[in-house]
CSV table of C-alpha atoms in Angstrom, one decimal:
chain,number,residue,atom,x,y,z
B,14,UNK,CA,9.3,33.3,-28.0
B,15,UNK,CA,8.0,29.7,-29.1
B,16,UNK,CA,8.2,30.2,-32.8
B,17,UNK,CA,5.8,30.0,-35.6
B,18,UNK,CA,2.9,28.1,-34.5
B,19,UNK,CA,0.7,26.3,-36.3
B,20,UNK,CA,-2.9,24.4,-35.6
B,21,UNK,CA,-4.2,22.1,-35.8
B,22,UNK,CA,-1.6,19.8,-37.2
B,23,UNK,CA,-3.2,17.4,-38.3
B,24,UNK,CA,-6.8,17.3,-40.2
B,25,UNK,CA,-9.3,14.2,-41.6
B,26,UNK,CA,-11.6,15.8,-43.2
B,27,UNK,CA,-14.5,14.2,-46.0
B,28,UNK,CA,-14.4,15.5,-49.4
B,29,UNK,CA,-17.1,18.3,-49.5
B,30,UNK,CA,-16.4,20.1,-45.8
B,31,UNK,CA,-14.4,23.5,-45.3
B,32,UNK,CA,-11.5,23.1,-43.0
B,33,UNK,CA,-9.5,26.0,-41.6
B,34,UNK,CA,-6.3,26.5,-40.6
B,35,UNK,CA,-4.0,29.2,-38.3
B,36,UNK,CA,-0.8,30.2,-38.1
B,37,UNK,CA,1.1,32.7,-35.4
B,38,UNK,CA,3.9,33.9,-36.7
B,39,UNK,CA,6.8,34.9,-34.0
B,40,UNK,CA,5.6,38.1,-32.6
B,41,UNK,CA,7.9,40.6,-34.0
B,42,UNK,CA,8.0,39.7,-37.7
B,43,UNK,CA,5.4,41.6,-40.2
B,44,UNK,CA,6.0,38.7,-43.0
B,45,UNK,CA,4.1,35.5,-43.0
B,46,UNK,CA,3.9,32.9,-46.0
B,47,UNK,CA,1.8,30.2,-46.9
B,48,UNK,CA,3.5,26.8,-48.3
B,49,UNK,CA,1.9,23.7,-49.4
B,50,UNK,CA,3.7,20.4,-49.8
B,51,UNK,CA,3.2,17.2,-51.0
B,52,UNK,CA,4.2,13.9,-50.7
B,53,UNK,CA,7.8,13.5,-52.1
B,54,UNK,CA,7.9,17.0,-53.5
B,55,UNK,CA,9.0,20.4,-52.4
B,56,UNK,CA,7.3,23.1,-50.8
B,57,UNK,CA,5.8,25.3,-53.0
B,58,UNK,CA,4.4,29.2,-52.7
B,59,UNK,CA,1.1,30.0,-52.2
B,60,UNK,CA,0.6,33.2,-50.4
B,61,UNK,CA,2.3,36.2,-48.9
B,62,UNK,CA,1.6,38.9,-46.3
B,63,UNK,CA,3.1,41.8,-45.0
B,64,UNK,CA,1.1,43.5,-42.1
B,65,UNK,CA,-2.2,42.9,-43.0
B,66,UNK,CA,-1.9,43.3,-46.4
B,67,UNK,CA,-2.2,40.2,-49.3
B,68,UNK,CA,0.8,41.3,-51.4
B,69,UNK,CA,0.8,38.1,-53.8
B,70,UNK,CA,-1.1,35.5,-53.9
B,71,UNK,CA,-0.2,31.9,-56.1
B,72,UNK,CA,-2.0,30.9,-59.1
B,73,UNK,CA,-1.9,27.5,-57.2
B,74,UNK,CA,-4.6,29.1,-54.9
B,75,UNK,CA,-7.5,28.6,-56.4
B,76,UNK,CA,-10.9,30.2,-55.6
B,77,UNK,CA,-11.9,27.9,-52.9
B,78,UNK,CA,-8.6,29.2,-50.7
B,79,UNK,CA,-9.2,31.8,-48.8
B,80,UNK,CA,-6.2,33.4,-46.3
B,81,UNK,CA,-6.4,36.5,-44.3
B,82,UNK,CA,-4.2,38.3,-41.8
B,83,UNK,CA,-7.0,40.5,-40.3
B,84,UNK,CA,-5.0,42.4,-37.2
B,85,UNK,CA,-1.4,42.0,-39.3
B,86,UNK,CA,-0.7,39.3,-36.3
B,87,UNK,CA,-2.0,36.0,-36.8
B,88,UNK,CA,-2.8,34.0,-40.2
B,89,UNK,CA,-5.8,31.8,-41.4
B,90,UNK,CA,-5.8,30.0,-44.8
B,91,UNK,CA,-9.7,28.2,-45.4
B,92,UNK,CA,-10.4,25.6,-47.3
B,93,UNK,CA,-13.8,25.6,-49.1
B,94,UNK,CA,-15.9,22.4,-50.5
B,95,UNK,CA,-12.5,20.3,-49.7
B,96,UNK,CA,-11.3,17.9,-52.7
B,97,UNK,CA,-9.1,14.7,-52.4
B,98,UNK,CA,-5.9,16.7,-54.4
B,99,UNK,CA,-6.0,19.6,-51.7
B,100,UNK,CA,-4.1,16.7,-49.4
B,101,UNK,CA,-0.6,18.2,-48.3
B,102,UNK,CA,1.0,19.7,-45.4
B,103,UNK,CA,0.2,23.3,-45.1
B,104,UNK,CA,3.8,24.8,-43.9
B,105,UNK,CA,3.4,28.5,-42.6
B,106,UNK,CA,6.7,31.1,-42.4
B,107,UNK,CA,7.4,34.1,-41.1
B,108,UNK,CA,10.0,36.8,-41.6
B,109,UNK,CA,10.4,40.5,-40.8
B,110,UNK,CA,11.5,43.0,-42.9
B,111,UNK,CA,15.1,43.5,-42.0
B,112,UNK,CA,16.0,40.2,-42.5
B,113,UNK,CA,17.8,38.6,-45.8
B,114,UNK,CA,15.5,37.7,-48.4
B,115,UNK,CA,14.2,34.2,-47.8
B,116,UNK,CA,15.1,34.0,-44.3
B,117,UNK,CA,12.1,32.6,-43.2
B,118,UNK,CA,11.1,30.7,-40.5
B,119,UNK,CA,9.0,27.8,-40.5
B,120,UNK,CA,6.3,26.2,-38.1
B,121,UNK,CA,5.7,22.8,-38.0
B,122,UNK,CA,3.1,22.3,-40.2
B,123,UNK,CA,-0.4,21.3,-40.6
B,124,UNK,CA,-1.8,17.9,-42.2
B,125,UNK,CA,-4.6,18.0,-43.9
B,126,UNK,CA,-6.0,14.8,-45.0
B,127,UNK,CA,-9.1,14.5,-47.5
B,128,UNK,CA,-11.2,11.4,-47.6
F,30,UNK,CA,10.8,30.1,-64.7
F,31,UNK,CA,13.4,28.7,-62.0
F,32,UNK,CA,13.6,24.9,-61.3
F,33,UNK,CA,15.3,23.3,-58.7
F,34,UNK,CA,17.0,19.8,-58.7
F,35,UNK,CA,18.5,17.5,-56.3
F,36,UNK,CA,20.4,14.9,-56.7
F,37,UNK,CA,20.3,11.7,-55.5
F,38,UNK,CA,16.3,11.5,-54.5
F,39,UNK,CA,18.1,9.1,-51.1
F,40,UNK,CA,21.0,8.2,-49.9
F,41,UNK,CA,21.7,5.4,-47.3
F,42,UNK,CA,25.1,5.6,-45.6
F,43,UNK,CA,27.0,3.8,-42.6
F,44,UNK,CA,27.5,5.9,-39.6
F,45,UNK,CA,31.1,8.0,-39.8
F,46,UNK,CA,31.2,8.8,-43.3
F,47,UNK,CA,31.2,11.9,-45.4
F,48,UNK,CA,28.9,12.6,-48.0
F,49,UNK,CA,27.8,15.2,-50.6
F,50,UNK,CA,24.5,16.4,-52.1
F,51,UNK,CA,23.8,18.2,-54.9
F,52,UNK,CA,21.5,20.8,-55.9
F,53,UNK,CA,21.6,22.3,-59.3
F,54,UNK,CA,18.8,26.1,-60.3
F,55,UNK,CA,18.4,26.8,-64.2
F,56,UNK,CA,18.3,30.5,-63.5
F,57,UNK,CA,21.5,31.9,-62.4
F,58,UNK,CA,19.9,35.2,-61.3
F,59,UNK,CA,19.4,34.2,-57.4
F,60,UNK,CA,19.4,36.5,-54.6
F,61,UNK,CA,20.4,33.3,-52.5
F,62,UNK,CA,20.4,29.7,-51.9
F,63,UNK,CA,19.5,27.8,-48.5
F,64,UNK,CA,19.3,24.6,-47.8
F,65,UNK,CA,17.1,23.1,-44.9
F,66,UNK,CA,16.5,20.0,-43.0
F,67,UNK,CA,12.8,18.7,-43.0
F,68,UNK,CA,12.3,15.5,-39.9
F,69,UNK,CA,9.8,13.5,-40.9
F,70,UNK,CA,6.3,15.0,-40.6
F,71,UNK,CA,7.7,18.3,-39.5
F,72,UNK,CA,8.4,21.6,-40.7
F,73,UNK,CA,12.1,22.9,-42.0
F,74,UNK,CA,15.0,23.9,-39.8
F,75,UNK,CA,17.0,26.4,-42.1
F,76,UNK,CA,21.0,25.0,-42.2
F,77,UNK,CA,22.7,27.3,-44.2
F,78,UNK,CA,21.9,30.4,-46.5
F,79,UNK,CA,24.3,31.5,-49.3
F,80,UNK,CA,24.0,35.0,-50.1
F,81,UNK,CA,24.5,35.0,-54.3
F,82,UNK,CA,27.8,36.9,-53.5
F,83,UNK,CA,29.4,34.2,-51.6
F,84,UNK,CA,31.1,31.4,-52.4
F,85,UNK,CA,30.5,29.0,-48.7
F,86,UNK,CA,29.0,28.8,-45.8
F,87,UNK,CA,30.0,26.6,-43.2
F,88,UNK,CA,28.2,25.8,-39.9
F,89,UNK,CA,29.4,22.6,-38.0
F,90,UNK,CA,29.7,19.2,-39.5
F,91,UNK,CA,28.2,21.2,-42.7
F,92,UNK,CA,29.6,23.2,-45.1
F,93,UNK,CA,28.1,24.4,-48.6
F,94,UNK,CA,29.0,26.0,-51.5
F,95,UNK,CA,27.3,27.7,-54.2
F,96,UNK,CA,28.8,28.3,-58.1
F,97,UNK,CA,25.8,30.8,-59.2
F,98,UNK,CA,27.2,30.7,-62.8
F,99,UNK,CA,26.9,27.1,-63.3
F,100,UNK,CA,23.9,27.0,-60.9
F,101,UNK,CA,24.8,24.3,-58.8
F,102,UNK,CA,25.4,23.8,-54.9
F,103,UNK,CA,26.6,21.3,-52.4
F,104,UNK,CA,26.0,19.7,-49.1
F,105,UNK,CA,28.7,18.5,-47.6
F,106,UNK,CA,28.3,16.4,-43.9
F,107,UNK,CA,31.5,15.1,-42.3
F,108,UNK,CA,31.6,12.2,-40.2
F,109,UNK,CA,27.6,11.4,-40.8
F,110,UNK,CA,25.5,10.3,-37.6
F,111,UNK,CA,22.1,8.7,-37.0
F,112,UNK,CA,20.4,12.5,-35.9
F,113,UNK,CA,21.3,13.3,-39.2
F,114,UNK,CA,18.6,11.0,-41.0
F,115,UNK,CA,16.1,13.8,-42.5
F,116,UNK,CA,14.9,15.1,-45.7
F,117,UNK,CA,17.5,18.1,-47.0
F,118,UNK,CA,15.8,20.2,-49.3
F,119,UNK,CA,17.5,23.0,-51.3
F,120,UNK,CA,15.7,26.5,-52.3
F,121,UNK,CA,16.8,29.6,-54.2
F,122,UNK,CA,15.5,33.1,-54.0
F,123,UNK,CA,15.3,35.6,-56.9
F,124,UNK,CA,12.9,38.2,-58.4
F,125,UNK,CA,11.0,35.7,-60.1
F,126,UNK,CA,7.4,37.5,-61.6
F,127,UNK,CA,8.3,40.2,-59.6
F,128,UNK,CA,8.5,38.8,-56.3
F,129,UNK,CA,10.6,37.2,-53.6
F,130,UNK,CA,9.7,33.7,-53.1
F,131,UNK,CA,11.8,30.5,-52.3
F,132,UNK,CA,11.6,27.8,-54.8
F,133,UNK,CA,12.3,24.7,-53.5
F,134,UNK,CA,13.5,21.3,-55.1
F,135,UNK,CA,12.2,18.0,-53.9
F,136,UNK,CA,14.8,17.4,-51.6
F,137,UNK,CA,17.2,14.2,-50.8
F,138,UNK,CA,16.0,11.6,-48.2
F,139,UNK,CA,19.3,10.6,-46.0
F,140,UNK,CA,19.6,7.8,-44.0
F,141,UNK,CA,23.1,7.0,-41.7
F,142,UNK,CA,22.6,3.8,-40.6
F,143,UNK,CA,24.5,2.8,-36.9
């Protein structure tokens, strides 16, 4: 098992344009989170699955985020009509259900840059 | 709501010495407290995780501990080296608005200088 993976990692994008990212979370774990961070600050929430099911979603996620986890395997999280703020690293996790609450593990990350 | 701090923002050290950081949660009601390493650019390694019913945890060069009634937790690294240079970011878990989520703070920049 190679871990959580993430792609792309990194994405230039022009303000205006949708940009889409996935995640594949290490095959036996039914969790997987969304994270965003930016520069100089900590990670914060912004979505959580288990299976295939949307169990909470951020307030931080506005209406132009979209994630799904349509097979309860892998993850996408779009970005609709892209804005200069929506700049971070996009950090996906995943956990199973057994494990000790916030024992997640993370992938490396995807980059999004907004011009 | 829960808020995480860390304390200092960066450190800069010479190779070989110990050091501490701190991390300090408003709400005592945590399930746990982790701390992680973030390299630059990259996602976070998990280091340690306190379960809310322990006092340390020790793993290597690192130990922590957690006083959950004052709501504060350390980072200690003996005998720094230059592979330890990352971002070590501190996060609690609890039943905040009815779920489990980790809330991070923004972390301490180290540097061990050679």
């Amino acid at each position: 098992d190679t871990g959580v993976s993430q792609d792309p990692r990194h994405k230039i994008t022009k303000r205006g344009q949708n940009v889409t990212f996935r995640c594949d979370p290490i095959s036996e774990h039914n969790r997987l989170y969304w994270y965003r961070q930016t520069l100089g600050q900590g990670p914060e929430f912004l979505t959580y699955f288990q299976n295939e099911a949307q169990l909470e979603k951020s307030r931080l996620l506005s209406d132009r985020f979209s994630a799904e986890r349509p097979k309860g395997s892998f993850s996408t999280l779009e970005i609709q009509r892209t804005e200069q703020g929506d700049s971070a690293m996009y950090l996906c996790a995943s956990s199973s259900t057994g494990a000790f609450v916030g024992e997640l593990f993370f992938g490396e990350g995807s980059r999004l840059t907004v011009l | 709501k829960q808020e995480v701090t860390q304390i200092p923002a960066a450190l800069s050290v010479p190779e070989g010495e110990n050091l501490v950081l701190n991390c300090s949660f408003t709400d005592s009601a945590i399930y746990n407290l982790q701390w992680f390493r973030q390299d630059p650019g990259k996602g976070l390694t998990s280091l340690l995780l306190i379960q809310s019913s322990q006092r340390e945890q020790t793993s290597g060069r690192l130990n922590a501990s957690l006083d959950k009634s004052s709501g504060r937790s350390t980072l200690y690294i003996a005998a720094s080296q230059p592979g330890d240079s990352a971002t070590y970011l501190c996060a609690v878990t609890g039943e905040w608005g009815g779920s489990e989520k980790l809330v991070f703070g923004k972390g301490t920049k180290l540097t061990v200088n050679p």
